[in-house]
PDB file of C-alpha atoms in Angstrom:
ATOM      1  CA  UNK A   1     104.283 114.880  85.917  1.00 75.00           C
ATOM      2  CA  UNK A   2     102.514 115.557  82.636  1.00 87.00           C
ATOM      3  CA  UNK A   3     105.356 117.902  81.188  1.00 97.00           C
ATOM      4  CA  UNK A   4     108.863 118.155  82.392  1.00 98.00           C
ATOM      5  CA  UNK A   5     111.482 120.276  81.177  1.00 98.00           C
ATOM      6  CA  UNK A   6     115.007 119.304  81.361  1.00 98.00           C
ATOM      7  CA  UNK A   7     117.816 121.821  81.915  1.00 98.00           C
ATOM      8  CA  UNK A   8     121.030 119.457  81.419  1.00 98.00           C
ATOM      9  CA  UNK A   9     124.191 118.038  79.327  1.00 97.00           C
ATOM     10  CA  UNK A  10     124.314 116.264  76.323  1.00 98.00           C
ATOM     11  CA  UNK A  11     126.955 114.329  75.184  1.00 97.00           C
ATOM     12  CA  UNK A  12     128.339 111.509  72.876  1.00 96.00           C
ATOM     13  CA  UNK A  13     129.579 108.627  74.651  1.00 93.00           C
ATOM     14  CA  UNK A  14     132.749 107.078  73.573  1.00 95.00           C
ATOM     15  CA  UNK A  15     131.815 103.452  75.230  1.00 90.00           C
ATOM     16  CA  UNK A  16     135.005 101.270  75.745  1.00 93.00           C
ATOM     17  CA  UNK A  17     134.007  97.425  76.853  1.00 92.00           C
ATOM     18  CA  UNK A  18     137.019  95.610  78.363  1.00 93.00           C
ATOM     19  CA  UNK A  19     137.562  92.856  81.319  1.00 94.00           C
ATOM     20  CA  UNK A  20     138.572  95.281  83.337  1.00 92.00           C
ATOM     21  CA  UNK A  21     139.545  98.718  83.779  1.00 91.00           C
ATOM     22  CA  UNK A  22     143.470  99.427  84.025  1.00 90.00           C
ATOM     23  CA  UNK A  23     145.494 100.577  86.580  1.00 89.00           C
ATOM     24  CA  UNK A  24     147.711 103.700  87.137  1.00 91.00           C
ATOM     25  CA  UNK A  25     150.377 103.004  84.178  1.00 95.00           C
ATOM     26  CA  UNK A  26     148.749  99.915  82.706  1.00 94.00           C
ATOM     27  CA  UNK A  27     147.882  99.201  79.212  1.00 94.00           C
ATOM     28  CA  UNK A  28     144.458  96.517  78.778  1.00 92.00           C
ATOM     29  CA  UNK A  29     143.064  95.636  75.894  1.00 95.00           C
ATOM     30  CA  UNK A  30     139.250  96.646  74.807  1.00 94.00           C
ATOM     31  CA  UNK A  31     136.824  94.270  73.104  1.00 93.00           C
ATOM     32  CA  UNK A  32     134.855  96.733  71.697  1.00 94.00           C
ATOM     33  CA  UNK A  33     133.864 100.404  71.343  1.00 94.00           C
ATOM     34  CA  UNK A  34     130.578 102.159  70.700  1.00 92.00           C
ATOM     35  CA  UNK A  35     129.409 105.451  69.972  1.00 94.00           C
ATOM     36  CA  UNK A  36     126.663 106.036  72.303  1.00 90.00           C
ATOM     37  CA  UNK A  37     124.430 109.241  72.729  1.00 93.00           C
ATOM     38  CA  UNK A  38     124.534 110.439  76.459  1.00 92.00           C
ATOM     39  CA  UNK A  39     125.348 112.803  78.624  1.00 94.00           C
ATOM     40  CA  UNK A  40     123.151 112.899  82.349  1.00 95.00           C
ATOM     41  CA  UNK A  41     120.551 115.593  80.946  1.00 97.00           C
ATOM     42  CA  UNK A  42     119.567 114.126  77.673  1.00 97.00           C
ATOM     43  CA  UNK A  43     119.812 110.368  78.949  1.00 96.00           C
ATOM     44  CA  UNK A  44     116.863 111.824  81.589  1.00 98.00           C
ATOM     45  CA  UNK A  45     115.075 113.952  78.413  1.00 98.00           C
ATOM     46  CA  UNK A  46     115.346 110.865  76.284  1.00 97.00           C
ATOM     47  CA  UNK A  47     114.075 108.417  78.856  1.00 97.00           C
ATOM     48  CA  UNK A  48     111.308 110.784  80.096  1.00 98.00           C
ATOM     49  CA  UNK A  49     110.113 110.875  76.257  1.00 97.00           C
ATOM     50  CA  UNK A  50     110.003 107.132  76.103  1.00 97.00           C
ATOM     51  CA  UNK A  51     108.255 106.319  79.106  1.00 97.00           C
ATOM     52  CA  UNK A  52     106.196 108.912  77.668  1.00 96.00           C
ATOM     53  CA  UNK A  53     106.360 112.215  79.365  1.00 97.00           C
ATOM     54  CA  UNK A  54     105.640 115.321  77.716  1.00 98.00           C
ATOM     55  CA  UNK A  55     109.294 116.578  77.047  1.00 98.00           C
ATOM     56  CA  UNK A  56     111.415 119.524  76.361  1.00 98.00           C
ATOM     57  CA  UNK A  57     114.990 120.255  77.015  1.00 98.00           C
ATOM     58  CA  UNK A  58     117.414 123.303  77.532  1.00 98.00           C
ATOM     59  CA  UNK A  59     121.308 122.808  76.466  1.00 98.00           C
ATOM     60  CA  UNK A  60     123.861 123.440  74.159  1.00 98.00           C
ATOM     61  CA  UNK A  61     126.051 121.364  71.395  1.00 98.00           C
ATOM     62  CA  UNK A  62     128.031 121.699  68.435  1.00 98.00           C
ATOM     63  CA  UNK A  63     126.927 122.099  64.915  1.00 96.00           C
ATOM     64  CA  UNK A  64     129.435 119.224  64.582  1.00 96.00           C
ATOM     65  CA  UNK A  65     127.948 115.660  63.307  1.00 96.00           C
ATOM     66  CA  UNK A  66     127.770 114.553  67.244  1.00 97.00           C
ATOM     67  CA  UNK A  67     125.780 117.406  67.869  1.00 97.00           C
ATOM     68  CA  UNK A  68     123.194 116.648  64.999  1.00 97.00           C
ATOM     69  CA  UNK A  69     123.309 113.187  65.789  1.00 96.00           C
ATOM     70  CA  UNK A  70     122.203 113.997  69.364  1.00 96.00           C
ATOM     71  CA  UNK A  71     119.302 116.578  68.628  1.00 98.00           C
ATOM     72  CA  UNK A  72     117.922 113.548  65.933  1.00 97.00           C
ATOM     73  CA  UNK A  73     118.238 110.827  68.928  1.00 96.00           C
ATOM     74  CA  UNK A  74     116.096 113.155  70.923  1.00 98.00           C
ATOM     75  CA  UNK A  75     113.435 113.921  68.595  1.00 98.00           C
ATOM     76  CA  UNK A  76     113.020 110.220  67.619  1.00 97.00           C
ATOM     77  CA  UNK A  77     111.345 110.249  71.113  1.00 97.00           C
ATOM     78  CA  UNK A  78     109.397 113.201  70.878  1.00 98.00           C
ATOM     79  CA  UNK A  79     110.935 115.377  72.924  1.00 98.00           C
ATOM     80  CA  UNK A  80     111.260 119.292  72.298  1.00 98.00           C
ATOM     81  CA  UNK A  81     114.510 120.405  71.143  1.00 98.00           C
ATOM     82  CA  UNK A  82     114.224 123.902  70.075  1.00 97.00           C
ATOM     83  CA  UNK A  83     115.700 125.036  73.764  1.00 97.00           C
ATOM     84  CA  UNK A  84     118.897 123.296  72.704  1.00 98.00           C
ATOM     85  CA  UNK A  85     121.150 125.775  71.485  1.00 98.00           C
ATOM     86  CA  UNK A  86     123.488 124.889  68.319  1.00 97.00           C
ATOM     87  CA  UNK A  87     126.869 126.980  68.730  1.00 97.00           C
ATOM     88  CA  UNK A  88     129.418 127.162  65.882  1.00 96.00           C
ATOM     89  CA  UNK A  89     132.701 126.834  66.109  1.00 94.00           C
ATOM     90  CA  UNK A  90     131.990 124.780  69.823  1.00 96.00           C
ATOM     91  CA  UNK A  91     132.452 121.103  69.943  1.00 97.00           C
ATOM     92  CA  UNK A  92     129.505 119.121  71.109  1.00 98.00           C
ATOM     93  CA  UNK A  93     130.049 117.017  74.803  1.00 97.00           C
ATOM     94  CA  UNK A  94     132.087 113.946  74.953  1.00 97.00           C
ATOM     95  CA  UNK A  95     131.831 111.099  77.504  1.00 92.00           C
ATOM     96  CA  UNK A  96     135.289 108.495  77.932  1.00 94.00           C
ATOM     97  CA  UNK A  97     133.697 105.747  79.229  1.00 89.00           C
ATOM     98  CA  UNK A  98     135.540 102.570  80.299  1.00 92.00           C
ATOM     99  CA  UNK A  99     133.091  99.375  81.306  1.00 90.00           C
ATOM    100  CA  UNK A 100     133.673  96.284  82.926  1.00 92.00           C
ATOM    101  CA  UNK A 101     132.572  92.607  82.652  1.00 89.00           C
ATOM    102  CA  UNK A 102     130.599  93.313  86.247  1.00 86.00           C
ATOM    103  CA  UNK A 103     128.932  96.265  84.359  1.00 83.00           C
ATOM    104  CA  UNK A 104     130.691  99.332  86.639  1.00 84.00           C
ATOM    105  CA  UNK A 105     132.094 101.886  84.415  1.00 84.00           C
ATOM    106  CA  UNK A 106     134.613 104.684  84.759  1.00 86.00           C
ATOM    107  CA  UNK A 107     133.887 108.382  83.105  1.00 86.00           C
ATOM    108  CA  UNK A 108     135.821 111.142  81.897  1.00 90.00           C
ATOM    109  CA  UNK A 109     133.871 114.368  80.519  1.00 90.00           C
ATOM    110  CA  UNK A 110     134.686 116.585  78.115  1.00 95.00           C
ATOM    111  CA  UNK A 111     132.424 119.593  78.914  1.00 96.00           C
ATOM    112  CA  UNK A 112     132.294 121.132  74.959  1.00 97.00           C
ATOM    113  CA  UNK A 113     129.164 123.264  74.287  1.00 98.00           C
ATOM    114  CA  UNK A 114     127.436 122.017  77.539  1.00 98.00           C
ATOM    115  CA  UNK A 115     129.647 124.421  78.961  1.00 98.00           C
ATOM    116  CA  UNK A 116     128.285 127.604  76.847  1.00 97.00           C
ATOM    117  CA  UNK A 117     124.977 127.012  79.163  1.00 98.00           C
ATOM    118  CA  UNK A 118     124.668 129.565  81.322  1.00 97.00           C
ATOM    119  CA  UNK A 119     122.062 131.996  82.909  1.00 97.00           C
ATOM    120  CA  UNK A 120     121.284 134.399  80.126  1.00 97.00           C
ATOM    121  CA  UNK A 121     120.235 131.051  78.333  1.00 96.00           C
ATOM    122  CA  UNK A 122     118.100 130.205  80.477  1.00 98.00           C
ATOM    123  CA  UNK A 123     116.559 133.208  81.491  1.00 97.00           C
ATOM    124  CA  UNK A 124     116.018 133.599  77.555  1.00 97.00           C
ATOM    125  CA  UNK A 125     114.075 130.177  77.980  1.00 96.00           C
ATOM    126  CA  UNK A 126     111.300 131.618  80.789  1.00 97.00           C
ATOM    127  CA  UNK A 127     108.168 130.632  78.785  1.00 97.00           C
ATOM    128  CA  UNK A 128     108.924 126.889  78.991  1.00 97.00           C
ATOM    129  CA  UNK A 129     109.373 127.271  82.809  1.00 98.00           C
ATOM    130  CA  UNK A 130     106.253 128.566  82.865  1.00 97.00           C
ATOM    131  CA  UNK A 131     104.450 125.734  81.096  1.00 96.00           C
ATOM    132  CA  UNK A 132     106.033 122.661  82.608  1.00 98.00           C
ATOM    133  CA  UNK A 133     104.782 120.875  85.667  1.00 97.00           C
ATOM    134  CA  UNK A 134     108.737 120.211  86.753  1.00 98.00           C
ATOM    135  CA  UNK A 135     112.446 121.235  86.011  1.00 98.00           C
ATOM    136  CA  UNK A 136     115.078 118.369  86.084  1.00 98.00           C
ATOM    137  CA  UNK A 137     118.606 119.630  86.430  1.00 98.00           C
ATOM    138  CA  UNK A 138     121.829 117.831  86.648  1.00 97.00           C
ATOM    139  CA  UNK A 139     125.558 119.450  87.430  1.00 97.00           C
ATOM    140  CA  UNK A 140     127.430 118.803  84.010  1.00 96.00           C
ATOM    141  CA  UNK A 141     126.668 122.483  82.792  1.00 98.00           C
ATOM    142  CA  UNK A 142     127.695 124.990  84.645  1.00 98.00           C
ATOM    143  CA  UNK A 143     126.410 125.474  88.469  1.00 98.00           C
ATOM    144  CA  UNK A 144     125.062 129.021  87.600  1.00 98.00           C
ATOM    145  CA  UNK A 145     122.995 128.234  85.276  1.00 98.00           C
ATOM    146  CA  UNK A 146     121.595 125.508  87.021  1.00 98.00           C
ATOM    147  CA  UNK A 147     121.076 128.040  90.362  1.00 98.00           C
ATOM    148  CA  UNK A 148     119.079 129.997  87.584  1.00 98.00           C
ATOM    149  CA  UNK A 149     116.923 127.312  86.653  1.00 98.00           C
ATOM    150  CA  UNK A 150     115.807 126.003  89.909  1.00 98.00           C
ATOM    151  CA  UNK A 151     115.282 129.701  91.203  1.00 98.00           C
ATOM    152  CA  UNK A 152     113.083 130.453  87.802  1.00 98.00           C
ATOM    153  CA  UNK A 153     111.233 127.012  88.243  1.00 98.00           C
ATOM    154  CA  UNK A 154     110.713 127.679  91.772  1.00 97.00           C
ATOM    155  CA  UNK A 155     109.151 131.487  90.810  1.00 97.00           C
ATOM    156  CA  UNK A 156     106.461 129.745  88.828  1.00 98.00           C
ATOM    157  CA  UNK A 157     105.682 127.495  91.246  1.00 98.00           C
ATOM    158  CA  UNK A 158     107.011 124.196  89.470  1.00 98.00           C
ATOM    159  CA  UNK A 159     108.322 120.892  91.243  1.00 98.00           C
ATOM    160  CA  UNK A 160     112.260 121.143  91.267  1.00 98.00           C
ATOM    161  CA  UNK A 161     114.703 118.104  90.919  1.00 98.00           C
ATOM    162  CA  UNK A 162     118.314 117.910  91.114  1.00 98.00           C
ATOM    163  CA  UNK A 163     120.182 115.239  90.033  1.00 98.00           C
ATOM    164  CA  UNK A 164     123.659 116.009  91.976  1.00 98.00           C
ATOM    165  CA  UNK A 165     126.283 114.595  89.869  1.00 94.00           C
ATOM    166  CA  UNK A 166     128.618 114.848  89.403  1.00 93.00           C
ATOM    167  CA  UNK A 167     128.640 115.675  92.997  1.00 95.00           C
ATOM    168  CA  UNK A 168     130.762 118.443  94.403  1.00 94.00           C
ATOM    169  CA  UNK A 169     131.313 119.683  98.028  1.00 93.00           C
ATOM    170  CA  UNK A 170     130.568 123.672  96.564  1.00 93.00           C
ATOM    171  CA  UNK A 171     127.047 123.525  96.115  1.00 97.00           C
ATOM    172  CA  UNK A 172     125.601 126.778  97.986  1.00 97.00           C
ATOM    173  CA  UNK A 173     122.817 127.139 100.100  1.00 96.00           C
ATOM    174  CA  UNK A 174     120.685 128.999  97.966  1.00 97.00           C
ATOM    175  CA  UNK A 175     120.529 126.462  95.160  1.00 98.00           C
ATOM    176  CA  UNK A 176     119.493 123.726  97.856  1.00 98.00           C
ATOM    177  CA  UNK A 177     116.775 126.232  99.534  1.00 97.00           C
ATOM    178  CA  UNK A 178     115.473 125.652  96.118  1.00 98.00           C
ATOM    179  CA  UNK A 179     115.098 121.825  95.499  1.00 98.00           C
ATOM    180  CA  UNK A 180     112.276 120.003  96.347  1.00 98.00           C
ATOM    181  CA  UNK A 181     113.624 116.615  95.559  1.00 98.00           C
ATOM    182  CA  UNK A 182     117.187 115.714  94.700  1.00 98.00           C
ATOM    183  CA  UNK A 183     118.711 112.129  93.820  1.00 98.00           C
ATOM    184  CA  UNK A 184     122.216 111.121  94.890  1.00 98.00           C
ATOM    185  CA  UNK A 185     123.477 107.762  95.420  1.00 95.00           C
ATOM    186  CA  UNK A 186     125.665 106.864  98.840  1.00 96.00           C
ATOM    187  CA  UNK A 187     129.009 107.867  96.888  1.00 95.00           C
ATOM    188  CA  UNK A 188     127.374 111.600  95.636  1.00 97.00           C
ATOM    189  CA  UNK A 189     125.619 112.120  99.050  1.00 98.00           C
ATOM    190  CA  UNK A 190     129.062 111.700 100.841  1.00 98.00           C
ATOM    191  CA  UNK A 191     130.727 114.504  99.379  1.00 97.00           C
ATOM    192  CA  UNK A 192     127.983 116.672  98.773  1.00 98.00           C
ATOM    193  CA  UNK A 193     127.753 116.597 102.656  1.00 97.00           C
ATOM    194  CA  UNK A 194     130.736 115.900 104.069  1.00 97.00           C
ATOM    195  CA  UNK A 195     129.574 112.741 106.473  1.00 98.00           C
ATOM    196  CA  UNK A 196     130.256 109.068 106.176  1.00 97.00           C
ATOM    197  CA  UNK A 197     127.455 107.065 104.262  1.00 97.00           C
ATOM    198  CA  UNK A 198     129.392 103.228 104.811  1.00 95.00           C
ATOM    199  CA  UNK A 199     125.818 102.315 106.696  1.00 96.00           C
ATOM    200  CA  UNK A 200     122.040 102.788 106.391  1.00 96.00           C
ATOM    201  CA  UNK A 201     121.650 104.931 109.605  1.00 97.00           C
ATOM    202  CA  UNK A 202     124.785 107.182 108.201  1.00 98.00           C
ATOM    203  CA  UNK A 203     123.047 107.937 104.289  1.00 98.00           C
ATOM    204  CA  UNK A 204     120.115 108.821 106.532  1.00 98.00           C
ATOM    205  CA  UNK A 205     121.854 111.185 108.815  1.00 98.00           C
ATOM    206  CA  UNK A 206     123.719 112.397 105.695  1.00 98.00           C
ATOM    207  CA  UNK A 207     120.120 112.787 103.897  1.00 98.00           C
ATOM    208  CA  UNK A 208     118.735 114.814 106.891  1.00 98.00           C
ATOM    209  CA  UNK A 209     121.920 117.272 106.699  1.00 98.00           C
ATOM    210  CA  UNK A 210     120.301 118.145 102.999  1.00 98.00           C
ATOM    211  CA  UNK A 211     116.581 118.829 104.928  1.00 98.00           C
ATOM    212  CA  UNK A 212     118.319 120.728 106.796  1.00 98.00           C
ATOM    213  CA  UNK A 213     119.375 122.716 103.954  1.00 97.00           C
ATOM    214  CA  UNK A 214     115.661 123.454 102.636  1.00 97.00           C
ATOM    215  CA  UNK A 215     115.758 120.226 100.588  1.00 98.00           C
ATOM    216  CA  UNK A 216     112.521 118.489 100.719  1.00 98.00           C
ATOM    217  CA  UNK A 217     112.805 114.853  99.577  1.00 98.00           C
ATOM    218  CA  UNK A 218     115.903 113.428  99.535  1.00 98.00           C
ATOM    219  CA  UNK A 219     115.886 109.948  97.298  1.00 98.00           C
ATOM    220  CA  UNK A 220     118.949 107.855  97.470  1.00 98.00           C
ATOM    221  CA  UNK A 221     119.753 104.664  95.295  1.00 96.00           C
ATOM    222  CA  UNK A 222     122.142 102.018  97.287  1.00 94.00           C
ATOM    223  CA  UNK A 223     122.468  99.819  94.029  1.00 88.00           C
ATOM    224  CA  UNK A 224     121.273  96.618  94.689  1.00 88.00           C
ATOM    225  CA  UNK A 225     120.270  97.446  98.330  1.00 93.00           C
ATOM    226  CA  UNK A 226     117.108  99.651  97.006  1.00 95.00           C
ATOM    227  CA  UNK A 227     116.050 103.309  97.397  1.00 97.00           C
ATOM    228  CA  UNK A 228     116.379 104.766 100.558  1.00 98.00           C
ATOM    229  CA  UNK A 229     113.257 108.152 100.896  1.00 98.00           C
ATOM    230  CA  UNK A 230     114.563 110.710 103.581  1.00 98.00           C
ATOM    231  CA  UNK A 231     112.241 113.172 104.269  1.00 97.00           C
ATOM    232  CA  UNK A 232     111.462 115.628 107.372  1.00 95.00           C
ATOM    233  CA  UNK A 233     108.452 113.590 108.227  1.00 92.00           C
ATOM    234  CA  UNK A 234     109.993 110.229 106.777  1.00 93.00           C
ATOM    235  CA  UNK A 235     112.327 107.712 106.539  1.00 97.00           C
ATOM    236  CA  UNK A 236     111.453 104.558 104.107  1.00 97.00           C
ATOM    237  CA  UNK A 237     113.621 102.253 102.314  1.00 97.00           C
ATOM    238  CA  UNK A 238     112.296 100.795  98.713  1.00 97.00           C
ATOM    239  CA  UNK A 239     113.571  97.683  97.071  1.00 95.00           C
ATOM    240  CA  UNK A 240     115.723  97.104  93.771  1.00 93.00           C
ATOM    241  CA  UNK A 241     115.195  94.120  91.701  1.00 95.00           C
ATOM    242  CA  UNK A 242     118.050  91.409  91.370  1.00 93.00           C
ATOM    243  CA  UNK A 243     119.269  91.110  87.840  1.00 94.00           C
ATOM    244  CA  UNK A 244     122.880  90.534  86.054  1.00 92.00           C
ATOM    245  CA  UNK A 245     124.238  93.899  85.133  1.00 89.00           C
ATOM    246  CA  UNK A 246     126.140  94.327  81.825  1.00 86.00           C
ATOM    247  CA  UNK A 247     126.548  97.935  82.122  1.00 86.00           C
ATOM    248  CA  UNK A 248     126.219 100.448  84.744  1.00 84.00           C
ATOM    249  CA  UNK A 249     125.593 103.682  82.665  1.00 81.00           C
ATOM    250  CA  UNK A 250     122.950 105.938  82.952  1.00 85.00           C
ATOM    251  CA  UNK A 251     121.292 103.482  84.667  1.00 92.00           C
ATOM    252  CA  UNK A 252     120.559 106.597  87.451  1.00 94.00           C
ATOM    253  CA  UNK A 253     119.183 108.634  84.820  1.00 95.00           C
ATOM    254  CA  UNK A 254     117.008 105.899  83.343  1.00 96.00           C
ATOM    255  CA  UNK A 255     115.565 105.521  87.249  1.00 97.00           C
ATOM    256  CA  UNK A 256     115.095 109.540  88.033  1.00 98.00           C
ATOM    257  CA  UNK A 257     113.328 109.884  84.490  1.00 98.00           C
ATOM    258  CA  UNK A 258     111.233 107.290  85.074  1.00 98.00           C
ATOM    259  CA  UNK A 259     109.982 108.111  88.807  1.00 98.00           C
ATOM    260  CA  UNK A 260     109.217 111.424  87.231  1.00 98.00           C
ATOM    261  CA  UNK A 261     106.991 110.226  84.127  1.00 97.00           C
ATOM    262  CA  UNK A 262     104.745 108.464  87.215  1.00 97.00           C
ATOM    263  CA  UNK A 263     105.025 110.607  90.213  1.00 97.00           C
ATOM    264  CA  UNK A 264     102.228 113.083  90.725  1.00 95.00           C
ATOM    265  CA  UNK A 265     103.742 114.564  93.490  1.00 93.00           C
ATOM    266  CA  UNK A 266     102.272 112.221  96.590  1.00 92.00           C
ATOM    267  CA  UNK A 267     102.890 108.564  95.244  1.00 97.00           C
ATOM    268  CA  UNK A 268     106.264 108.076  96.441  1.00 97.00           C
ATOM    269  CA  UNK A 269     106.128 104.261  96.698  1.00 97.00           C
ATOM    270  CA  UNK A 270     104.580 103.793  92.800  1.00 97.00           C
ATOM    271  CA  UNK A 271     106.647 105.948  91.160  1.00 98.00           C
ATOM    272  CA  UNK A 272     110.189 104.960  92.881  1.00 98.00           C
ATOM    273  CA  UNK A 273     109.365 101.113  91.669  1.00 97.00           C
ATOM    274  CA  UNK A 274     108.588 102.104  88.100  1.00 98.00           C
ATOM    275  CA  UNK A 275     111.871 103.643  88.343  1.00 97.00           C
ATOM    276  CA  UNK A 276     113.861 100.559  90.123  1.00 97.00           C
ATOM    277  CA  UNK A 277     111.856  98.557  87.198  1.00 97.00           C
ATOM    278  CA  UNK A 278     112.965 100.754  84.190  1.00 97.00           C
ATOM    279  CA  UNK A 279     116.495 100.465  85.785  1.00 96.00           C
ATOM    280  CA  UNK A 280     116.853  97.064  86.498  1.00 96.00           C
ATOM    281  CA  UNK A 281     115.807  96.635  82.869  1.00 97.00           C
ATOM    282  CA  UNK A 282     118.858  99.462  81.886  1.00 96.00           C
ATOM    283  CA  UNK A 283     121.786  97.544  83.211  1.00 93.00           C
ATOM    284  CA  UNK A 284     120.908  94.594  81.528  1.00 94.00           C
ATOM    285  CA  UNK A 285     121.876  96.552  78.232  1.00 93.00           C
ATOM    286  CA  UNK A 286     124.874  98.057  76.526  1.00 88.00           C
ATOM    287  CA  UNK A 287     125.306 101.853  76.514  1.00 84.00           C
ATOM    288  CA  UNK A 288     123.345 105.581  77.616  1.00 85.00           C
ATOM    289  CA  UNK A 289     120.122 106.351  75.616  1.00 91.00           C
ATOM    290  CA  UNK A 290     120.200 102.801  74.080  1.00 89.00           C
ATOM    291  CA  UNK A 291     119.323 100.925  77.470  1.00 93.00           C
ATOM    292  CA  UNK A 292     116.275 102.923  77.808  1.00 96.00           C
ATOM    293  CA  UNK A 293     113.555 100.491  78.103  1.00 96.00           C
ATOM    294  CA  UNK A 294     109.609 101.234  76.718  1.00 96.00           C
ATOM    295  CA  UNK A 295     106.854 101.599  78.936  1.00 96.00           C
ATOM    296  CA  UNK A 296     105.739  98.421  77.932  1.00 97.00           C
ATOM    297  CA  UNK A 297     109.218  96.419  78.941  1.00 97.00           C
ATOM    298  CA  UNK A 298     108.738  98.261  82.475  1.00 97.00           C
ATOM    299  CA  UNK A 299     105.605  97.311  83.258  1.00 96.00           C
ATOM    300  CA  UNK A 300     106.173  93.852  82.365  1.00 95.00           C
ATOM    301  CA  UNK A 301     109.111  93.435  84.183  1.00 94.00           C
ATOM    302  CA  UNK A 302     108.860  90.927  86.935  1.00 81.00           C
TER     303      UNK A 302
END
């Protein structure tokens, strides 16, 4: 997709590194901490600008110094931030996140501005609808905004793309009548639908359940075990690559922004191992936006 607009969160991560995350009542001690910028929709924006995409993004922050910090982050990537809304008197987003030696990570959201976004924003925003190719959407601003943004994407005749997390059993009907391709892992798929996912044959049942909602591709990442395409016509499974994983975050966002700065809208298979490339590469690094890898790291990667 030449230009994609992202309708999403931003927020600053608060990145704890410890051995291992504590128990109910238990006190561990950190190694480090890290201010990070983050939050699901401008760790896609930022990665999509990277790998070179033709970006712009909808959202809201603070006029605090996390909420400048963010917009700069963005822009040092190119992408378009004059849909992000600055709100006085808001704070900007905030992301608790606690990682492990094995790289898996624990997160706590503070919603802050990202929860000012709602439909008369984006409504206000119909122009850049109407000159994108797709609308990416994730579900940490409010889920009426985000119906508004897939319906108005879907009135101009532009590829929509949910990102459901984090997931929630609530998600109406019309919102899914609405998505043409949609991204949860095993974990998200589970409670978006309801059904077990513990085997292959079960995340493809579960997968079919969102077809049968209007859905049209349904991609979903195992980890390790690949990327698993559920279609109504299709069922094919994708490979990840093996590497040593540090850290865990955004490493979802890094793959959905980077299958969408290749996919053209048929080449499934080229554009899903970009994205298990640029990911593979993400995990291997500390922190949100700063894991990102170039376009030049990805297609290198062996």
């Amino acid at each position: 997709m030449d230009k994609v607009l992202v309708v999403g969160s931003l927020n600053m991560d608060f990145a704890v590194y410890m051995d291992r995350r504590p128990q109910a009542g238990e006190t561990v001690m950190a190694r480090s901490m890290k201010l990070v910028p983050g939050g699901k929709g401008a760790n896609q924006a930022y990665a999509l600008g990277k790998l070179g995409a033709n970006t712009a993004m909808i959202g809201a922050v603070g006029t605090d110094t996390f909420g400048q910090q963010m917009l700069r982050n963005l822009e040092q990537v190119s992408v378009n931030t004059d849909g992000i809304k600055k709100i006085a008197g808001v704070e900007t987003g905030k992301a608790f996140i606690e990682i492990e030696n094995s790289g898996q990570n624990s997160i706590s959201v503070i919603a802050g501005a990202n929860a000012a976004v709602d439909e008369k924003m984006v409504l206000e925003q119909e122009e850049r609808f109407s000159q994108t190719d797709a609308v990416v959407m994730q579900l940490e601003i409010p889920v009426p905004a985000v119906i508004a943004a897939a319906k108005l994407a879907k009135a101009h005749g532009k590829t929509v793309v949910l990102d459901p997390a984090p997931a929630r059993k609530d998600l109406p009907d019309e919102l899914w009548a609405q998505v043409d391709i949609t991204k949860p892992n095993e974990t998200e798929l589970a409670l978006l639908t309801g059904l077990p996912t513990g085997t292959e044959e079960e995340v493809v049942t579960a997968a079919q359940a969102l077809i049968a909602k209007g859905v049209k591709h349904v991609l979903v990442t195992l980890g390790g075990d690949g990327t698993l395409l559920v279609s109504a016509e299709q069922v094919e499974k994708f490979p990840a690559y093996k590497v040593k994983a540090v850290d865990t975050t955004a490493a979802g966002d890094c793959f959905l922004a980077a299958f969408m700065s290749r996919f053209t809208g048929e080449n499934f298979a080229e554009a899903i191992d970009f994205g298990a490339k640029a990911s593979a590469i993400a995990v291997t690094r500390q922190g949100a936006q700063t894991s990102i890898p170039t376009v030049e790291e990805v297609q290198n990667f062996q």
